């Protein structure tokens, strides 16, 4: 039996708990494997440009490199040490703002020292030519500014507030020669970009491509795979780790689907996937949890046992595993909600019925796939005591169809998500003509939020609740909504690819003018889905109104603008004739008039 599983051993470097996952941003990357897996991102181009411009400045300059834990700030600094060493040597660099240089002092006290040259009094010192790079998490920056309420750092605080660094705003962060502060915010950039075809992730796509590249002598993962395949003493064709890796190598469609799934997780569940978390995800994808913690000897024994446990092997294939292990990480918890087996439709149900009734299930299934490795899995398992393994084989078929089927789009299209991403692209490019349908849907949901007002007297009635709740009459008023979309600052990348947006807001900001005031609401994917449902006939309940309290408050604000100076209509909802009354106010004479209008 082999001494070690070399592929698993090499992949373990991707784990968040691995020592290789930690990079010292104060020095150049020394590991050639890390160099191989480095993928240039737009944020790297932006930061390098700012640093080069700051280097030419004669005034004191502090560059804030802001973001969240694990998003690659240290990795990027380390990379720049290798690319522009002469320039980086001109900077004081403080990489981890959450650590203290002295155990007897807090990190905030240490941070104050790092900021000391940029106190208000020291910035004005003509002899101060300090140039500093400070990689800092947004929470740490917020804590520091909150703790330092004195007047020592008013210019720094004003800069952070004006640039909206701690808020969800996209602003121009190009070099400002009149300021002693510059910044780049990693949270403005995302794991994916937007274009006319939807959302794409160059980072995920390129990273997966490098991991599985069989033609590069620099790829340590594939070298380890080849060496493991030459080992003797265990059943390689029953090893989920080897087969999972081979699936990624041979079937690019699986890599495309993984890219899409991760983007959906980010957008649908507001989940943050850092660069470090992405690498850990890939490790978990190839090395199932059941096999990850085993000793080498136990691992090979377990692999050999899959010769007699087909279900165990199938359950550990990435096409099944990725949807069935929500406890592995928060990413996998969200992926479980995107399981294609939860989708039901006439076409997919028909395929399953045909599979159940087929005399030769493998022949029935094989025609849906092109990749030889997938065909091999189908031939090995779908004719083996099918009736006893019906549940796992049906799930495996649906997921194989989702990941690699040549007719996948026919059964698994998510039109709501695609339309949301189209709106997101148009919104971030301020292409308002393409947002007309969005505004129509939002205004429709606003009028129907409290139930359909009805009546033919006017088309813009909205129900309202005045005084004590009662069931006999439904009260409505007129509400006129004028769309007022607001420009979003668009950042064009350095290659002038105007059709690609790399820096953007991940929600839709919709604005209406009611009376004389503009009202805005941010619409994330969940609210977008609810709005679509309402326009298809769904009536929101109290749970919806509590869960989407921001939208409910937004509607209340719109109505408060017009209540008191508009007509009120009373519909007798429990009467067979559905009588309607109106209450009007004559401003000139200050009198009210109540009459039946139908």
Coordinates of C-alpha atoms in Angstrom, one line a residue:
X1 CA 0.0 0.0 0.0
X2 CA 1.4 3.5 -0.8
X3 CA 3.0 5.6 1.9
X4 CA 0.9 8.7 1.1
X5 CA -1.8 10.1 -1.2
X6 CA 0.4 12.7 -3.0
X7 CA -2.6 14.5 -4.6
X8 CA -4.4 15.0 -1.3
X9 CA -1.1 16.1 0.2
X10 CA -0.5 18.7 -2.4
X11 CA -4.1 20.0 -2.3
X12 CA -3.9 20.5 1.5
X13 CA -1.9 23.6 0.8
X14 CA -5.2 25.2 -0.3
X15 CA -6.7 24.7 3.2
X16 CA -7.3 27.8 5.2
X17 CA -5.6 26.1 8.2
X18 CA -2.5 25.4 6.1
X19 CA 0.6 27.4 6.9
X20 CA 1.0 28.0 3.2
X21 CA -2.3 29.9 3.3
X22 CA -0.6 32.7 5.3
X23 CA 1.5 35.2 3.3
X24 CA 3.7 37.9 4.7
X25 CA 2.8 41.1 2.9
X26 CA 6.1 42.7 4.0
X27 CA 8.2 40.6 1.7
X28 CA 8.3 39.1 -1.8
X29 CA 6.5 35.8 -2.5
X30 CA 9.2 33.1 -2.3
X31 CA 7.1 30.0 -3.1
X32 CA 7.2 29.3 -6.8
X33 CA 3.9 27.4 -6.5
X34 CA 2.2 30.6 -5.1
X35 CA 3.7 32.4 -8.1
X36 CA 2.1 29.9 -10.5
X37 CA -1.3 30.3 -8.9
X38 CA -1.2 34.1 -8.8
X39 CA -3.8 35.7 -11.0
X40 CA -3.7 39.4 -11.7
X41 CA -6.9 41.2 -10.7
X42 CA -8.2 44.7 -11.4
X43 CA -7.6 45.7 -7.8
X44 CA -3.9 44.9 -8.2
X45 CA -3.6 47.1 -11.3
X46 CA -5.4 50.0 -9.5
X47 CA -3.2 49.7 -6.4
X48 CA 0.1 49.5 -8.3
X49 CA -0.9 52.7 -10.2
X50 CA -1.7 54.5 -7.0
X51 CA 1.6 53.4 -5.4
X52 CA 3.6 54.5 -8.4
X53 CA 1.9 57.9 -8.3
X54 CA 2.3 58.3 -4.5
X55 CA 6.0 57.5 -4.9
X56 CA 6.4 60.6 -7.1
X57 CA 4.7 62.9 -4.6
X58 CA 6.7 65.2 -2.3
X59 CA 4.1 65.4 0.4
X60 CA 3.4 62.8 3.1
X61 CA 1.2 60.1 1.8
X62 CA -0.8 57.4 3.5
X63 CA -2.4 54.7 1.3
X64 CA -5.2 52.8 3.0
X65 CA -5.6 49.3 1.6
X66 CA -9.0 48.4 2.9
X67 CA -11.0 45.2 2.8
X68 CA -12.1 42.2 4.7
X69 CA -10.3 39.2 6.2
X70 CA -8.8 36.8 3.7
X71 CA -9.5 38.9 0.6
X72 CA -5.8 38.9 -0.6
X73 CA -4.4 42.2 0.7
X74 CA -1.2 40.5 2.1
X75 CA -0.8 38.4 -1.0
X76 CA -1.1 41.5 -3.2
X77 CA 1.5 43.4 -1.1
X78 CA 3.8 40.5 -1.3
X79 CA 3.4 40.3 -5.1
X80 CA 4.2 44.0 -5.4
X81 CA 7.4 43.5 -3.4
X82 CA 8.5 41.2 -6.3
X83 CA 7.2 43.4 -9.1
X84 CA 8.3 46.9 -8.0
X85 CA 10.9 46.3 -5.2
X86 CA 12.6 49.7 -5.6
X87 CA 9.4 51.6 -5.2
X88 CA 8.1 49.4 -2.3
X89 CA 11.3 50.0 -0.4
X90 CA 10.4 53.7 -0.2
X91 CA 7.3 52.9 1.9
X92 CA 6.7 52.1 5.5
X93 CA 4.4 49.0 5.4
X94 CA 2.1 47.9 8.1
X95 CA 0.4 44.7 6.9
X96 CA -1.8 43.5 9.7
X97 CA -3.6 46.3 11.5
X98 CA -5.2 43.8 14.0
X99 CA -1.9 42.9 15.6
X100 CA 0.2 44.7 18.1
X101 CA 4.0 45.0 18.0
X102 CA 4.1 44.9 21.8
X103 CA 2.2 42.3 23.9
X104 CA 1.6 45.0 26.5
X105 CA -0.2 47.3 24.1
X106 CA -3.5 46.9 22.2
X107 CA -3.6 46.8 18.4
X108 CA -5.3 50.2 18.5
X109 CA -2.4 51.7 20.4
X110 CA 0.0 50.2 17.8
X111 CA -2.2 51.5 15.0
X112 CA -2.1 55.0 16.5
X113 CA 1.7 54.9 16.2
X114 CA 1.4 53.9 12.6
X115 CA -0.9 56.8 11.9
X116 CA 1.2 59.3 14.0
X117 CA 2.8 60.9 10.9
X118 CA -0.7 61.6 9.7
X119 CA -2.2 63.4 12.6
X120 CA -3.5 66.8 11.7
X121 CA -0.5 68.6 13.2
X122 CA 2.1 66.4 11.6
X123 CA 0.7 66.5 8.1
X124 CA 1.5 70.2 8.0
X125 CA 5.1 69.6 8.9
X126 CA 7.1 70.5 5.8
X127 CA 9.8 68.1 6.8
X128 CA 7.4 65.2 6.8
X129 CA 7.8 63.1 3.7
X130 CA 6.6 59.8 5.1
X131 CA 5.0 57.4 2.6
X132 CA 3.1 54.6 4.2
X133 CA 1.0 51.6 3.1
X134 CA -1.5 50.3 5.6
X135 CA -3.5 47.1 4.9
X136 CA -6.5 47.4 7.2
X137 CA -9.8 45.6 7.6
X138 CA -12.8 47.9 7.5
X139 CA -13.9 46.9 10.9
X140 CA -10.5 47.8 12.4
X141 CA -10.6 51.2 10.6
X142 CA -14.1 51.9 12.0
X143 CA -13.0 50.9 15.5
X144 CA -9.9 53.2 15.3
X145 CA -11.9 56.2 14.2
X146 CA -14.5 55.5 16.8
X147 CA -11.9 55.3 19.6
X148 CA -10.0 58.4 18.4
X149 CA -12.7 61.0 18.9
X150 CA -10.2 63.7 19.6
X151 CA -9.2 66.3 17.0
X152 CA -5.8 64.6 16.2
X153 CA -7.1 62.7 13.2
X154 CA -9.9 65.0 11.8
X155 CA -8.4 65.0 8.3
X156 CA -8.2 61.3 8.2
X157 CA -11.7 60.9 9.5
X158 CA -13.0 63.5 7.0
X159 CA -11.3 61.6 4.1
X160 CA -12.8 58.3 5.1
X161 CA -16.3 59.9 5.4
X162 CA -16.1 61.8 2.1
X163 CA -14.9 58.8 0.2
X164 CA -17.7 56.6 1.8
X165 CA -15.1 53.9 2.6
X166 CA -17.1 52.5 5.4
X167 CA -20.4 52.7 3.4
X168 CA -21.7 50.9 0.3
X169 CA -20.7 53.5 -2.2
X170 CA -18.6 53.5 -5.3
X171 CA -16.4 56.5 -5.6
X172 CA -13.4 57.6 -7.7
X173 CA -10.3 56.5 -5.8
X174 CA -7.8 57.7 -8.4
X175 CA -4.7 59.5 -7.0
X176 CA -5.5 62.9 -5.6
X177 CA -2.3 65.1 -5.6
X178 CA -4.0 67.6 -3.2
X179 CA -4.6 65.0 -0.5
X180 CA -2.3 63.3 1.9
X181 CA -4.5 60.2 1.9
X182 CA -5.2 57.7 -0.9
X183 CA -7.1 54.5 -0.7
X184 CA -8.3 51.4 -2.4
X185 CA -11.2 49.3 -1.1
X186 CA -11.2 45.6 -1.9
X187 CA -14.9 45.4 -1.2
X188 CA -15.6 47.6 -4.2
X189 CA -14.3 44.7 -6.3
X190 CA -15.9 41.3 -6.5
X191 CA -15.1 37.8 -7.3
X192 CA -16.9 38.3 -10.6
X193 CA -17.4 41.0 -13.2
X194 CA -20.5 42.1 -15.2
X195 CA -21.0 42.2 -18.9
X196 CA -23.8 42.0 -21.5
X197 CA -23.7 38.2 -21.2
X198 CA -24.2 38.2 -17.4
X199 CA -21.7 37.6 -14.7
X200 CA -18.3 36.0 -15.2
X201 CA -15.4 35.4 -12.9
X202 CA -12.0 35.6 -14.5
X203 CA -10.4 34.7 -11.1
X204 CA -12.4 31.5 -10.6
X205 CA -12.1 30.4 -14.2
X206 CA -8.4 31.0 -14.4
X207 CA -7.7 29.5 -11.0
X208 CA -9.5 26.3 -11.9
X209 CA -7.8 26.2 -15.2
X210 CA -4.4 26.4 -13.6
X211 CA -5.2 23.8 -11.1
X212 CA -6.2 21.3 -13.7
X213 CA -3.7 22.3 -16.5
X214 CA -2.0 19.1 -17.7
X215 CA 0.4 20.8 -20.0
X216 CA 2.2 23.0 -17.5
X217 CA 5.4 21.7 -15.9
X218 CA 4.8 24.4 -13.3
X219 CA 1.5 22.9 -12.1
X220 CA 2.3 21.1 -8.8
X221 CA -1.3 19.7 -8.5
X222 CA -1.2 17.8 -11.8
X223 CA 2.3 16.6 -11.1
X224 CA 1.0 15.1 -7.8
X225 CA -1.9 13.6 -9.7
X226 CA 0.3 11.8 -12.1
X227 CA 2.6 10.5 -9.4
X228 CA -0.5 9.2 -7.4
X229 CA -1.8 7.5 -10.5
X230 CA 1.5 5.5 -10.7
X231 CA 1.3 4.3 -7.2
X232 CA 0.2 0.7 -6.5
X233 CA -1.7 -0.9 -3.7
X234 CA -5.1 0.9 -3.9
X235 CA -8.0 1.1 -6.3
X236 CA -7.4 4.3 -8.2
X237 CA -10.6 4.1 -10.3
X238 CA -12.6 4.0 -7.0
X239 CA -10.7 6.9 -5.4
X240 CA -13.1 9.9 -5.3
X241 CA -10.1 12.4 -4.9
X242 CA -8.6 11.2 -8.2
X243 CA -11.9 10.9 -10.0
X244 CA -13.0 14.4 -8.8
X245 CA -9.8 15.9 -10.0
X246 CA -10.1 14.0 -13.3
X247 CA -13.6 15.3 -13.7
X248 CA -12.3 18.9 -13.4
X249 CA -9.5 18.1 -15.9
X250 CA -11.5 16.4 -18.6
X251 CA -14.8 18.3 -18.3
X252 CA -14.6 22.1 -18.7
X253 CA -18.4 22.3 -18.4
X254 CA -18.1 21.3 -14.7
X255 CA -15.7 24.2 -14.1
X256 CA -18.1 26.6 -15.9
X257 CA -21.0 25.4 -13.7
X258 CA -18.9 25.8 -10.5
X259 CA -18.0 29.3 -11.5
X260 CA -21.7 30.1 -12.0
X261 CA -22.8 28.4 -8.8
X262 CA -20.3 30.5 -6.7
X263 CA -21.5 33.7 -8.3
X264 CA -25.1 32.7 -7.5
X265 CA -24.1 32.1 -3.9
X266 CA -22.6 35.5 -3.7
X267 CA -25.5 37.3 -5.2
X268 CA -28.5 35.3 -3.9
X269 CA -27.3 35.0 -0.3
X270 CA -25.0 38.1 0.1
X271 CA -22.2 35.6 0.9
X272 CA -18.6 36.9 0.9
X273 CA -16.1 34.5 -0.6
X274 CA -12.6 35.7 0.1
X275 CA -9.6 34.6 -2.0
X276 CA -8.5 32.4 0.9
X277 CA -12.1 30.9 1.2
X278 CA -12.1 30.2 -2.5
X279 CA -8.9 28.1 -2.3
X280 CA -10.3 26.2 0.7
X281 CA -13.6 25.6 -1.3
X282 CA -11.6 24.0 -4.1
X283 CA -9.8 21.8 -1.6
X284 CA -13.1 20.6 -0.1
X285 CA -14.6 20.1 -3.7
X286 CA -11.9 17.6 -4.6
X287 CA -11.2 16.1 -1.2
X288 CA -14.5 15.0 0.4
X289 CA -14.7 15.6 4.2
X290 CA -15.1 11.9 4.8
X291 CA -11.6 11.3 3.3
X292 CA -9.9 14.6 4.4
X293 CA -9.3 13.7 8.0
X294 CA -8.3 10.0 7.6
X295 CA -4.7 8.9 8.2
X296 CA -2.9 7.7 5.1
X297 CA -3.4 4.0 5.9
X298 CA -7.1 4.5 6.7
X299 CA -7.6 6.6 3.6
X300 CA -6.4 3.8 1.3
X301 CA -8.5 1.2 3.1
X302 CA -11.5 3.4 2.7
X303 CA -10.9 3.9 -1.0
X304 CA -10.6 0.1 -1.5
X305 CA -13.8 -0.4 0.4
X306 CA -15.7 1.5 -2.3
X307 CA -15.3 -1.6 -4.6
X308 CA -18.1 -3.1 -2.5
X309 CA -19.8 0.2 -1.6
X310 CA -21.0 1.9 -4.8
X311 CA -23.2 4.4 -2.8
X312 CA -20.1 5.5 -0.9
X313 CA -18.2 6.2 -4.0
X314 CA -21.1 8.1 -5.7
X315 CA -21.8 10.2 -2.6
X316 CA -18.2 11.4 -2.6
X317 CA -18.2 12.5 -6.3
X318 CA -18.1 16.2 -6.4
X319 CA -21.3 16.4 -8.5
X320 CA -23.2 15.0 -5.5
X321 CA -20.9 16.1 -2.6
X322 CA -21.1 19.8 -3.4
X323 CA -24.9 19.9 -2.7
X324 CA -25.1 17.5 0.3
X325 CA -22.6 18.8 2.8
X326 CA -23.9 22.1 4.2
X327 CA -21.9 21.6 7.4
X328 CA -18.5 21.8 5.6
X329 CA -18.7 25.6 5.3
X330 CA -21.1 28.5 4.8
X331 CA -20.4 28.4 1.1
X332 CA -21.5 24.7 1.0
X333 CA -24.6 25.5 3.1
X334 CA -25.7 28.0 0.5
X335 CA -24.8 25.6 -2.4
X336 CA -27.2 23.0 -0.8
X337 CA -30.1 25.4 -1.6
X338 CA -29.1 25.4 -5.3
X339 CA -29.3 21.7 -5.7
X340 CA -30.7 20.9 -9.2
X341 CA -32.6 17.9 -7.7
X342 CA -35.0 20.3 -6.0
X343 CA -36.0 21.6 -9.5
X344 CA -39.2 20.1 -10.8
X345 CA -40.6 20.4 -14.3
X346 CA -42.4 18.4 -16.9
X347 CA -39.3 17.8 -19.0
X348 CA -37.1 16.6 -16.1
X349 CA -39.8 14.4 -14.6
X350 CA -40.3 12.8 -18.0
X351 CA -36.6 11.9 -18.1
X352 CA -36.7 10.3 -14.6
X353 CA -39.8 8.2 -15.6
X354 CA -38.0 7.0 -18.7
X355 CA -34.9 6.1 -16.5
X356 CA -37.0 4.2 -14.0
X357 CA -38.8 2.2 -16.7
X358 CA -35.7 1.6 -18.9
X359 CA -34.5 -2.0 -19.4
X360 CA -30.9 -0.7 -19.8
X361 CA -30.6 2.4 -17.7
X362 CA -27.0 3.2 -18.7
X363 CA -27.9 3.3 -22.4
X364 CA -30.9 5.5 -21.5
X365 CA -28.6 7.9 -19.7
X366 CA -25.3 7.8 -21.7
X367 CA -26.7 9.6 -24.7
X368 CA -27.0 12.8 -22.6
X369 CA -23.2 13.1 -22.1
X370 CA -20.2 13.7 -24.2
X371 CA -17.3 13.4 -21.8
X372 CA -15.7 9.9 -21.7
X373 CA -15.2 10.0 -17.9
X374 CA -18.9 10.7 -17.3
X375 CA -19.9 8.0 -19.8
X376 CA -17.6 5.6 -17.8
X377 CA -19.3 6.5 -14.5
X378 CA -22.7 5.9 -16.1
X379 CA -21.7 2.5 -17.6
X380 CA -20.2 1.4 -14.3
X381 CA -23.1 2.2 -12.0
X382 CA -26.5 2.7 -13.7
X383 CA -27.0 -0.9 -14.6
X384 CA -25.8 -2.3 -11.3
X385 CA -28.8 -3.3 -9.2
X386 CA -30.6 -0.1 -10.3
X387 CA -33.8 -0.8 -8.4
X388 CA -31.9 -1.0 -5.1
X389 CA -30.0 2.2 -5.7
X390 CA -32.8 4.1 -7.3
X391 CA -32.5 7.2 -5.1
X392 CA -28.8 7.8 -5.4
X393 CA -28.7 7.0 -9.1
X394 CA -31.6 9.4 -9.9
X395 CA -29.8 12.2 -8.0
X396 CA -26.6 11.4 -9.7
X397 CA -28.3 11.5 -13.1
X398 CA -29.9 14.9 -12.5
X399 CA -26.7 16.4 -11.2
X400 CA -24.6 14.9 -14.0
X401 CA -27.1 16.4 -16.4
X402 CA -26.8 19.8 -14.6
X403 CA -23.0 19.8 -14.7
X404 CA -22.2 18.1 -18.0
X405 CA -25.3 17.3 -19.9
X406 CA -25.5 18.5 -23.5
X407 CA -29.1 19.6 -22.9
X408 CA -28.5 21.1 -19.5
X409 CA -29.8 24.6 -20.3
X410 CA -33.1 23.1 -21.4
X411 CA -33.9 21.9 -17.8
X412 CA -32.0 24.2 -15.4
X413 CA -32.3 27.8 -16.7
X414 CA -32.8 30.3 -13.9
X415 CA -34.4 33.2 -15.8
X416 CA -35.0 35.3 -12.7
X417 CA -31.3 35.3 -11.8
X418 CA -30.3 36.0 -15.4
X419 CA -32.7 39.0 -15.6
X420 CA -31.5 40.3 -12.2
X421 CA -27.9 40.2 -13.4
X422 CA -28.9 42.0 -16.6
X423 CA -30.5 44.7 -14.5
X424 CA -27.5 44.9 -12.3
X425 CA -25.3 45.4 -15.4
X426 CA -27.6 48.1 -16.8
X427 CA -27.9 49.8 -13.4
X428 CA -24.1 50.0 -12.9
X429 CA -23.6 51.4 -16.4
X430 CA -26.5 53.9 -15.9
X431 CA -28.2 52.4 -18.9
X432 CA -31.7 53.6 -17.8
X433 CA -33.5 52.5 -20.9
X434 CA -32.9 48.9 -20.0
X435 CA -34.2 49.5 -16.5
X436 CA -37.7 50.4 -17.7
X437 CA -39.0 46.9 -17.0
X438 CA -37.5 47.0 -13.5
X439 CA -39.2 50.3 -12.6
X440 CA -42.5 48.9 -13.9
X441 CA -42.2 45.9 -11.7
X442 CA -41.2 47.9 -8.6
X443 CA -44.0 50.4 -9.1
X444 CA -46.5 47.5 -9.6
X445 CA -45.3 45.8 -6.4
X446 CA -45.7 49.2 -4.5
X447 CA -49.3 49.5 -5.6
X448 CA -50.1 45.9 -4.7
X449 CA -48.1 45.7 -1.4
X450 CA -51.3 46.3 0.7
X451 CA -53.5 44.4 -1.6
X452 CA -55.0 45.5 -4.9
X453 CA -56.9 48.7 -4.5
X454 CA -59.2 48.1 -7.5
X455 CA -61.8 50.4 -8.9
X456 CA -61.9 52.1 -12.3
X457 CA -61.9 55.7 -11.0
X458 CA -58.2 56.0 -11.2
X459 CA -55.3 53.7 -12.1
X460 CA -52.9 54.8 -9.4
X461 CA -54.7 53.9 -6.2
X462 CA -52.9 52.4 -3.3
X463 CA -54.4 50.9 -0.2
X464 CA -53.6 52.5 3.1
X465 CA -54.4 51.8 6.7
X466 CA -55.8 54.8 8.6
X467 CA -57.0 54.5 12.2
X468 CA -58.2 51.2 13.6
X469 CA -58.0 48.1 11.5
X470 CA -61.4 46.9 10.2
X471 CA -62.6 44.5 7.5
X472 CA -65.7 46.3 6.1
X473 CA -64.0 49.1 4.2
X474 CA -60.8 49.2 2.2
X475 CA -59.3 52.7 2.2
X476 CA -57.1 53.9 -0.7
X477 CA -55.5 57.1 -2.0
X478 CA -53.9 58.3 -5.1
X479 CA -50.1 57.9 -5.5
X480 CA -48.2 59.1 -8.5
X481 CA -44.8 57.7 -9.0
X482 CA -42.2 59.3 -11.2
X483 CA -39.0 57.2 -11.8
X484 CA -35.9 59.1 -10.9
X485 CA -32.9 56.8 -11.6
X486 CA -29.6 58.2 -10.4
X487 CA -26.2 57.8 -12.1
X488 CA -23.7 55.3 -10.8
X489 CA -20.0 56.1 -11.0
X490 CA -18.8 53.7 -13.6
X491 CA -15.2 52.5 -13.4
X492 CA -13.7 51.5 -16.8
X493 CA -10.8 49.1 -16.6
X494 CA -7.4 50.0 -17.9
X495 CA -7.9 48.0 -21.2
X496 CA -10.9 50.3 -21.9
X497 CA -13.2 47.3 -22.1
X498 CA -16.3 49.4 -21.8
X499 CA -18.6 46.4 -21.9
X500 CA -17.0 44.9 -18.8
X501 CA -17.7 46.3 -15.3
X502 CA -15.3 45.3 -12.5
X503 CA -16.1 47.7 -9.8
X504 CA -19.8 48.0 -9.0
X505 CA -22.7 47.9 -6.5
X506 CA -24.2 44.4 -5.9
X507 CA -27.7 45.7 -5.6
X508 CA -30.2 47.8 -7.6
X509 CA -30.9 51.3 -6.3
X510 CA -34.3 52.4 -7.4
X511 CA -35.6 56.0 -6.9
X512 CA -39.0 57.6 -7.3
X513 CA -40.2 61.1 -6.9
X514 CA -43.3 61.4 -4.8
X515 CA -44.6 64.9 -4.4
X516 CA -41.4 67.0 -4.2
X517 CA -39.0 64.5 -2.7
X518 CA -36.9 61.7 -4.1
X519 CA -37.2 58.3 -2.3
X520 CA -34.7 55.5 -2.8
X521 CA -34.7 51.8 -2.1
X522 CA -31.9 49.3 -2.5
X523 CA -33.1 46.0 -4.1
X524 CA -31.1 42.9 -3.5
X525 CA -31.9 39.6 -5.2
X526 CA -34.3 38.3 -2.5
X527 CA -36.4 41.5 -2.7
X528 CA -36.2 41.4 -6.5
X529 CA -37.7 37.8 -6.4
X530 CA -40.5 39.0 -4.1
X531 CA -41.3 41.9 -6.4
X532 CA -41.5 39.5 -9.4
X533 CA -43.8 37.2 -7.4
X534 CA -46.1 40.1 -6.5
X535 CA -46.4 41.1 -10.1
X536 CA -47.3 37.5 -11.0
X537 CA -50.2 37.6 -8.5
X538 CA -48.7 36.8 -5.1
X539 CA -50.0 38.8 -2.2
X540 CA -47.3 39.5 0.5
X541 CA -48.2 38.4 4.0
X542 CA -47.2 39.7 7.4
X543 CA -44.0 37.6 7.4
X544 CA -43.0 39.2 4.1
X545 CA -43.6 42.7 5.5
X546 CA -41.5 41.9 8.5
X547 CA -38.8 40.2 6.5
X548 CA -38.6 43.0 4.0
X549 CA -39.1 45.9 6.4
X550 CA -37.0 48.3 4.4
X551 CA -39.4 47.9 1.4
X552 CA -42.4 48.3 3.7
X553 CA -40.9 51.4 5.2
X554 CA -40.1 52.8 1.8
X555 CA -43.8 52.4 0.7
X556 CA -44.9 54.1 3.9
X557 CA -42.6 57.0 3.2
X558 CA -44.1 57.4 -0.3
X559 CA -47.6 57.3 1.1
X560 CA -46.8 59.8 3.9
X561 CA -45.8 62.3 1.2
X562 CA -49.3 62.4 -0.3
X563 CA -51.7 61.5 2.6
X564 CA -53.6 64.6 3.7
X565 CA -53.6 66.4 0.4
X566 CA -55.1 63.7 -1.9
X567 CA -58.6 62.2 -2.2
X568 CA -59.4 59.1 -0.2
X569 CA -61.5 56.3 -1.6
X570 CA -63.5 53.8 0.5
X571 CA -64.5 50.5 -1.0
X572 CA -67.1 48.5 0.8
X573 CA -65.4 45.1 0.5
X574 CA -68.1 42.8 2.1
X575 CA -71.0 44.2 0.1
X576 CA -72.4 42.4 -2.9
X577 CA -72.5 45.6 -5.0
X578 CA -69.0 46.7 -3.9
X579 CA -69.9 50.4 -3.4
X580 CA -67.2 53.0 -3.6
X581 CA -67.2 56.4 -1.8
X582 CA -64.8 59.3 -2.1
X583 CA -63.7 61.9 0.4
X584 CA -62.4 65.1 -1.2
X585 CA -61.1 68.4 0.3
X586 CA -61.7 71.8 -1.3
X587 CA -58.6 73.9 -0.4
X588 CA -60.2 77.2 -1.3
X589 CA -63.1 76.8 1.0
X590 CA -61.7 74.4 3.5
X591 CA -64.6 72.0 3.3
X592 CA -64.8 68.2 2.9
X593 CA -67.1 66.3 0.6
X594 CA -68.1 62.7 1.0
X595 CA -70.1 61.0 -1.7
X596 CA -70.8 57.6 -3.3
X597 CA -69.2 57.4 -6.8
X598 CA -70.3 53.9 -7.7

